[in-house]
Coordinates of C-alpha atoms in Angstrom, one line a residue:
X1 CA -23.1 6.2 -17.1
X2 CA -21.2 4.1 -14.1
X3 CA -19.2 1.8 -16.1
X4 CA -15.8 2.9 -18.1
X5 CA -15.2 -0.1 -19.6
X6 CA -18.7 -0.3 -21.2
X7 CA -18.4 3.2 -22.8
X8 CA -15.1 2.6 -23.8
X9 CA -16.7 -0.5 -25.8
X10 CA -19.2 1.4 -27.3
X11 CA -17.0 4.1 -28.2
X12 CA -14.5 2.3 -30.1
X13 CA -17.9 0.2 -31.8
X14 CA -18.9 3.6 -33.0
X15 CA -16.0 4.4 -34.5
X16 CA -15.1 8.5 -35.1
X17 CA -18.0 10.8 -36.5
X18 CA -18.0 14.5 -38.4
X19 CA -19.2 17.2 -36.6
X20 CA -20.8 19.2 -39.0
X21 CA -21.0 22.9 -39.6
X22 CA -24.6 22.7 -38.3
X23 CA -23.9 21.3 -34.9
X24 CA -21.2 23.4 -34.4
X25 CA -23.8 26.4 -35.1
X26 CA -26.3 25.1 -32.8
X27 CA -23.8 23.3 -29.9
X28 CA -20.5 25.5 -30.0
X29 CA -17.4 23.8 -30.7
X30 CA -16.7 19.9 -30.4
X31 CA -14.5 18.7 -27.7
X32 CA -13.0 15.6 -27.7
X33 CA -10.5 15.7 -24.5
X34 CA -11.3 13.4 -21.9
X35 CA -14.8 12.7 -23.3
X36 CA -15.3 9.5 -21.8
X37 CA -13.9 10.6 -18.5
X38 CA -15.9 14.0 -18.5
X39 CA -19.6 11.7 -19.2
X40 CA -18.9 9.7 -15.8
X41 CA -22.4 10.1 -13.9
X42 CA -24.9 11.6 -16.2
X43 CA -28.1 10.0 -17.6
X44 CA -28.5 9.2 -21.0
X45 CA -31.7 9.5 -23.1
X46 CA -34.0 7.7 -25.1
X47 CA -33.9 4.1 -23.3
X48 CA -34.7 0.6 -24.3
X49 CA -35.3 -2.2 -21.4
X50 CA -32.3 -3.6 -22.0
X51 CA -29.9 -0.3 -23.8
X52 CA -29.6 3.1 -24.9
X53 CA -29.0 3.3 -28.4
X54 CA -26.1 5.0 -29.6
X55 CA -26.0 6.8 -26.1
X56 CA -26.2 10.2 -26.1
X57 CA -27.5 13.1 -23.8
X58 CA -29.5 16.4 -23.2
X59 CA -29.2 18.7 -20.3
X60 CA -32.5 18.0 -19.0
X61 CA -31.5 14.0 -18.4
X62 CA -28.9 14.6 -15.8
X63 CA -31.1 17.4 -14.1
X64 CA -34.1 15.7 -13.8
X65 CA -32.4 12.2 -13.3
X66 CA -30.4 13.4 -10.3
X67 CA -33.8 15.0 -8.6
X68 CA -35.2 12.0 -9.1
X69 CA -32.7 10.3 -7.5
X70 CA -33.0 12.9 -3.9
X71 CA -36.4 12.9 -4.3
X72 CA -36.4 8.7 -4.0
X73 CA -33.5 9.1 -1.0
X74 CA -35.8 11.7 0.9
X75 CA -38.3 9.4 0.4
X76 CA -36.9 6.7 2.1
X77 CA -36.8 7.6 5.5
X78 CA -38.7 10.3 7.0
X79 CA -38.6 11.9 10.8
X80 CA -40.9 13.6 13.0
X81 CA -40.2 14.7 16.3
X82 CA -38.8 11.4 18.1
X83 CA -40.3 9.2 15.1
X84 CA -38.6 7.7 12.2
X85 CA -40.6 6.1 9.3
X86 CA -38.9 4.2 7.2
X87 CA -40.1 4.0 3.9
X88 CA -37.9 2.0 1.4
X89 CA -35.2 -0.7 3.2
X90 CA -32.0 1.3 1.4
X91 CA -28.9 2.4 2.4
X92 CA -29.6 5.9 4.6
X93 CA -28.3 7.8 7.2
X94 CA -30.6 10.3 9.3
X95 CA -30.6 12.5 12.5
X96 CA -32.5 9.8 13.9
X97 CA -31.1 6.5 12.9
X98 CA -29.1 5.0 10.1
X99 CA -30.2 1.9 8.0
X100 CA -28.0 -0.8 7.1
X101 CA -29.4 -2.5 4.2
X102 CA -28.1 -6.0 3.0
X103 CA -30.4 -6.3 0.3
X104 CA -30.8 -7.8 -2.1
X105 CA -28.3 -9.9 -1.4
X106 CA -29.1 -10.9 1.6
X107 CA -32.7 -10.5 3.4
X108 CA -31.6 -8.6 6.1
X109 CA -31.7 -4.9 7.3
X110 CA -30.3 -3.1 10.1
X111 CA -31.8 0.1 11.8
X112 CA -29.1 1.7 14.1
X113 CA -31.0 3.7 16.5
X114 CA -29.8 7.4 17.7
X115 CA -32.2 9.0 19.1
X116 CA -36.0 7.7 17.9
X117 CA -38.2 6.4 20.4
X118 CA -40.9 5.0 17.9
X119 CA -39.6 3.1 14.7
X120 CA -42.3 2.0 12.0
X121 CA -40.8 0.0 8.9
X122 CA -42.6 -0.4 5.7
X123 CA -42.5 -3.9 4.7
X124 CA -42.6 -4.6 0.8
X125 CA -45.2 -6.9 -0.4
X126 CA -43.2 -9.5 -1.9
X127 CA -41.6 -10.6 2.1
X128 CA -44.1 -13.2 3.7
X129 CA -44.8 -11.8 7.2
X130 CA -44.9 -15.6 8.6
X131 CA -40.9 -15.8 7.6
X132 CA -40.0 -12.2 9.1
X133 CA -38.4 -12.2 12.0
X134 CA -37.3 -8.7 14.2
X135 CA -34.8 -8.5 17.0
X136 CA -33.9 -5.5 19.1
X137 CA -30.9 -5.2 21.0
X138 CA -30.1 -8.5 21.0
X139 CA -33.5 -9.9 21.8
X140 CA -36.1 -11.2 20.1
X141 CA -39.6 -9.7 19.7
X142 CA -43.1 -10.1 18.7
X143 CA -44.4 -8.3 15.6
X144 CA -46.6 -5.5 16.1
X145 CA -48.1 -4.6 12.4
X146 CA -49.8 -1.6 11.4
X147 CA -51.1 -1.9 7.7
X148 CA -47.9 -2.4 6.2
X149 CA -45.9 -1.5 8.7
X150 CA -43.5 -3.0 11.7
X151 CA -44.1 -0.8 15.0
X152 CA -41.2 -0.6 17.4
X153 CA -42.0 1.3 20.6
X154 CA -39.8 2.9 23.5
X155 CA -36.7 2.0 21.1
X156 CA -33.7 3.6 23.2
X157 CA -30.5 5.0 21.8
X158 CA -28.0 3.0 20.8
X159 CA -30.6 0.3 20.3
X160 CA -30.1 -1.6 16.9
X161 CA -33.4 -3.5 15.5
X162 CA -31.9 -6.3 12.8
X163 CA -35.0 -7.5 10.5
X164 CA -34.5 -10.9 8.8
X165 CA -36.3 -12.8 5.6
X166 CA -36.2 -14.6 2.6
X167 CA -35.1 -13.1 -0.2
X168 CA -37.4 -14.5 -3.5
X169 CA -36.4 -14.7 -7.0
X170 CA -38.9 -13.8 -9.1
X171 CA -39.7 -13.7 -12.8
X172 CA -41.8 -11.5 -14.6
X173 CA -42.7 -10.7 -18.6
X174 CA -43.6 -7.3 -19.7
X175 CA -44.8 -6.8 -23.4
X176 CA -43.2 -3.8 -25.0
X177 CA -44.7 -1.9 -28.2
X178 CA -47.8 -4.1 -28.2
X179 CA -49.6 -5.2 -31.2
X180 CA -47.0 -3.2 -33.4
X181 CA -44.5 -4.2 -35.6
X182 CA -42.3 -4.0 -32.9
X183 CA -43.8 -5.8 -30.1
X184 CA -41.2 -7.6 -28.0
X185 CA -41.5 -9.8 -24.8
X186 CA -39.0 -8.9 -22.2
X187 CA -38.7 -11.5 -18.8
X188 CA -37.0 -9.8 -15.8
X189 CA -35.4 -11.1 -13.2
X190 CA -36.2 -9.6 -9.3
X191 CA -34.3 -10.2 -6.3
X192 CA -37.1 -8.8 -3.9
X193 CA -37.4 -5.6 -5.6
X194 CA -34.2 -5.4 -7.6
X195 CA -34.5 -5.9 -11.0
X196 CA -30.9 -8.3 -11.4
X197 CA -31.9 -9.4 -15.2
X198 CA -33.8 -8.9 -18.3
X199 CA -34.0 -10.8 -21.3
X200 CA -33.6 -10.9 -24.3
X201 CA -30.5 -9.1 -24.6
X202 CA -29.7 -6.3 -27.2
X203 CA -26.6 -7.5 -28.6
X204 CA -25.8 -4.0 -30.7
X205 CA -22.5 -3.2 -29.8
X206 CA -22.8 0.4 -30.4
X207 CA -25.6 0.3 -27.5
X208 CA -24.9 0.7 -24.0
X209 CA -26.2 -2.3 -21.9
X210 CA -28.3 -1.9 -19.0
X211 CA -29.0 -4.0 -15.9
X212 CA -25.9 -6.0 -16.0
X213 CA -26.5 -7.2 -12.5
X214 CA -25.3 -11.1 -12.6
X215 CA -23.1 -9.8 -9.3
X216 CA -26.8 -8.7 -7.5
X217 CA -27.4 -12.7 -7.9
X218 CA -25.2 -13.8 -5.0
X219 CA -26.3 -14.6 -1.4
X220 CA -23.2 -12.8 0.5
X221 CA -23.5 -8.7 0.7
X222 CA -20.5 -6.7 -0.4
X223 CA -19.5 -4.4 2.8
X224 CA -17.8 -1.5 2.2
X225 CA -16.5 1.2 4.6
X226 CA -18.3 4.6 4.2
X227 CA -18.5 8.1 5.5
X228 CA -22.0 8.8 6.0
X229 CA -23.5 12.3 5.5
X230 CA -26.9 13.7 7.3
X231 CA -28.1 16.4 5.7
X232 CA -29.4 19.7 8.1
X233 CA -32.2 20.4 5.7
X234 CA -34.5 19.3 2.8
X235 CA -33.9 20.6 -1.0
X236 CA -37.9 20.3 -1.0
X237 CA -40.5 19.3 1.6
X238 CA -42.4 16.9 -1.3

């Protein structure tokens, strides 16, 4: 749960339910100060594409959820001696180098180099390598591919490599509860690798929406000023 305004909605669509003796047997006590303000950040269960019905959480959700969540961010850039593999073009700061990612606004990603000498970059499979262009420190370089991979060499400190491309929209339909009364056809919309849209909506208003992303859709990144942490050891060496 990120959005206030959207749990408000849902709340006041839900309207006030009993808590009966049962629960109270099995959960403790209700509570009912500050709810709203109290779920800010946890993960909810039982999700459609498009909603979670009458939201509502266990334990396990936010536990696992927010794992899943390092586990991803460890994921996505990885050091070894004086080598830095980027993995995922996100947002990241490391003992190495910081990344500066624009997407998916904009196809564009900056690696801030601090003290790697080799760089490799995973490139996803949806940017045509004939439209990617690489400059280091101001100049302009060739390509050097490994695999999947861009290969920067002897990179000094200090050094910053900008990678540009196209960003493509894509569209693609996923059937859901196939040949079952409740087979549905969902289309979703990818900026890159960002899901920005999925159709058709769930229009329940005691549902809580997902992937209202219509702001993802512009061309122009949203900078914001940030205090970036590096972390002086792994939860778990996955």
């Amino acid at each position: 749960l990120t959005n206030r305004d959207l749990i408000e909605n849902v709340s006041a669509a839900c309207g006030e339910s009993e808590f009966h003796a049962g629960d109270q047997a099995s959960y403790g006590p209700a509570v009912t100060e500050d709810v709203i303000e109290r779920s800010m950040g946890i993960f909810l269960s039982n999700s459609k594409p498009t909603s979670v019905h009458i939201p509502f959480t266990m334990l396990c959700c936010t536990g696992n959820g927010t794992q899943g969540i390092y586990y991803a961010w460890e994921g996505a850039l990885r050091e070894s001696g004086d080598t830095a593999q980027v993995n995922m073009l996100i947002n990241r700061a490391a003992k190495l180098l910081d990344v500066d990612s624009y997407l998916p606004y904009e196809g564009k990603v900056v690696l801030h180099n601090k003290a790697a000498r080799r760089i490799s970059v995973r490139i996803p499979f949806w940017v045509d390598r004939k439209e990617i262009r690489a400059n280091v420190a101001g100049n302009s370089v060739v390509l050097d591919w490994l695999g999947n991979n861009l290969v920067f060499e002897n990179i000094k400190p200090g050094d910053a490599i900008t990678l540009t491309f196209p960003v493509k929209e894509t569209t693609s339909k996923y059937t859901v509860n196939a040949h079952s009364d409740q087979e549905q056809v969902y289309t979703c919309t990818f900026r890159g690798s960002t899901c920005v849209d999925i159709s058709p909506r769930d229009e329940v208003k005691t549902n809580y929406p997902m992937y209202l992303r219509d702001h993802m859709k512009k061309d122009k990144a949203p900078m914001k000023t940030k205090t970036r942490f590096v972390s002086e050891k792994k939860i778990l060496n996955w």
